[in-house]
Amino acid sequence: YNMLDDAIKRAERFSKHILVGEPDRDGVAQILKIHTRNRQLDPELNIDALVDEMYKIRTVGSDIKFITKLAKENMMERLGLYEKMENGTFKASDMENAMINQADFMNAIESFKKQHRTSSRKPIGYNI
């Protein structure tokens, strides 16, 4: 709060100051559900294990969205779909049975941890 310009903090600029912290485990599960809603997921996918791992590393909504995107990219790489696109041999039918599996997600989580994680995260917002 102290880092904000005084003009932003003047009376009536914002009616409430709300602390937005990290989601709890249920919050992580709900956010993951939102970001995987229109994705083809392997029926053997262990959602609970993914939620536990994402909760353990303190992910927030944007992190979960990013991890889901990485998991899809991992699936496309695993199935050789990028190569087919480059070679001009990709067909829409190649996506019919393409499913994101546990390894795709776990690799995405590991990549995320290596690239984007710092040891601590400050909450967004303010205390009322």
Coordinates of C-alpha atoms in Angstrom, one line a residue:
Y1 CA 0.0 0.0 0.0
N2 CA 2.8 2.4 0.8
M3 CA 4.3 1.9 -2.7
L4 CA 1.2 3.4 -4.4
D5 CA 1.1 7.0 -5.5
D6 CA -0.8 9.2 -3.1
A7 CA -3.2 10.3 -5.9
I8 CA -4.5 6.7 -6.1
K9 CA -5.0 6.5 -2.3
R10 CA -7.1 9.7 -2.0
A11 CA -10.5 9.4 -0.5
E12 CA -13.2 8.0 -2.8
R13 CA -10.8 6.6 -5.3
F14 CA -11.6 3.1 -4.2
S15 CA -14.4 2.4 -1.9
K16 CA -12.9 -0.8 -0.4
H17 CA -9.5 -2.3 -0.1
I18 CA -9.6 -6.0 -0.2
L19 CA -6.7 -8.5 0.4
V20 CA -6.5 -11.1 -2.3
G21 CA -4.4 -13.9 -1.1
E22 CA -3.6 -17.3 -2.4
P23 CA -6.5 -19.7 -2.9
D24 CA -7.0 -22.6 -0.5
R25 CA -6.9 -26.2 -1.8
D26 CA -10.6 -26.1 -2.8
G27 CA -9.9 -22.8 -4.6
V28 CA -7.1 -24.4 -6.5
A29 CA -9.4 -27.2 -7.5
Q30 CA -12.1 -24.9 -8.6
I31 CA -9.7 -22.7 -10.7
L32 CA -8.2 -25.9 -12.3
K33 CA -11.7 -27.0 -13.1
I34 CA -12.4 -23.7 -14.8
H35 CA -9.2 -23.8 -16.9
T36 CA -9.7 -27.5 -17.9
R37 CA -13.4 -27.2 -18.6
N38 CA -13.1 -27.3 -22.4
R39 CA -10.0 -29.5 -22.6
Q40 CA -9.8 -33.2 -23.4
L41 CA -8.4 -34.8 -20.3
D42 CA -7.3 -38.4 -20.0
P43 CA -9.9 -40.2 -17.9
E44 CA -7.0 -41.6 -15.8
L45 CA -5.9 -38.1 -14.8
N46 CA -5.5 -37.8 -11.1
I47 CA -7.0 -34.4 -10.5
D48 CA -6.5 -34.6 -6.7
A49 CA -2.7 -35.2 -7.1
L50 CA -2.5 -32.2 -9.5
V51 CA -4.4 -30.0 -7.1
D52 CA -2.2 -31.1 -4.2
E53 CA 0.9 -30.3 -6.1
M54 CA -0.4 -26.9 -7.3
Y55 CA -1.5 -26.0 -3.8
K56 CA 1.8 -27.1 -2.3
I57 CA 3.7 -24.7 -4.6
R58 CA 1.2 -21.9 -3.8
T59 CA -0.3 -21.3 -7.3
V60 CA -2.8 -18.6 -8.0
G61 CA -5.3 -18.4 -10.8
S62 CA -2.9 -17.0 -13.4
D63 CA -0.4 -19.7 -12.5
I64 CA -3.0 -22.5 -12.9
K65 CA -4.0 -21.0 -16.3
F66 CA -0.4 -21.0 -17.4
I67 CA 0.2 -24.6 -16.2
T68 CA -2.9 -25.8 -18.1
K69 CA -1.6 -24.1 -21.2
L70 CA 1.8 -25.7 -20.8
A71 CA 0.2 -29.1 -20.3
K72 CA -1.7 -28.7 -23.6
E73 CA 1.5 -27.8 -25.3
N74 CA 3.2 -30.8 -23.7
M75 CA 0.5 -33.0 -25.1
M76 CA 0.8 -31.5 -28.6
E77 CA 4.6 -32.0 -28.5
R78 CA 4.2 -35.6 -27.2
L79 CA 1.8 -36.5 -30.0
G80 CA 4.0 -34.8 -32.6
L81 CA 1.2 -32.4 -33.6
Y82 CA 3.6 -29.4 -33.9
E83 CA 5.8 -31.4 -36.2
K84 CA 2.7 -32.3 -38.3
M85 CA 1.7 -28.7 -38.5
E86 CA 5.2 -27.7 -39.7
N87 CA 5.2 -30.5 -42.3
G88 CA 1.7 -29.6 -43.5
T89 CA 0.4 -33.1 -42.6
F90 CA -1.8 -32.0 -39.7
K91 CA -5.5 -32.9 -39.9
A92 CA -8.3 -31.9 -37.7
S93 CA -8.8 -35.6 -36.9
D94 CA -5.4 -35.6 -35.2
M95 CA -7.1 -33.7 -32.3
E96 CA -10.1 -36.0 -31.9
N97 CA -8.3 -38.4 -29.5
A98 CA -5.7 -36.0 -28.2
M99 CA -5.9 -35.9 -24.4
I100 CA -3.8 -34.2 -21.8
N101 CA -2.4 -36.8 -19.4
Q102 CA -0.8 -36.8 -16.0
A103 CA 2.7 -36.6 -17.4
D104 CA 1.8 -33.6 -19.5
F105 CA 0.5 -31.8 -16.3
M106 CA 3.4 -32.9 -14.1
N107 CA 6.0 -31.7 -16.7
A108 CA 4.1 -28.4 -16.9
I109 CA 4.2 -28.0 -13.2
E110 CA 7.9 -28.8 -13.1
S111 CA 8.6 -26.3 -15.9
F112 CA 6.5 -23.7 -14.0
K113 CA 8.5 -24.2 -10.8
K114 CA 11.8 -23.8 -12.6
Q115 CA 10.8 -20.7 -14.6
H116 CA 8.4 -18.7 -12.5
R117 CA 8.6 -19.5 -8.9
T118 CA 10.2 -17.3 -6.2
S119 CA 10.5 -18.3 -2.6
S120 CA 7.8 -15.9 -1.4
R121 CA 4.8 -14.2 -2.8
K122 CA 3.2 -11.0 -1.5
P123 CA -0.6 -10.8 -1.6
I124 CA -2.3 -8.4 -4.0
G125 CA -4.5 -5.8 -2.5
Y126 CA -4.8 -4.1 0.9
N127 CA -6.0 -4.9 4.3
I128 CA -9.3 -3.1 5.2

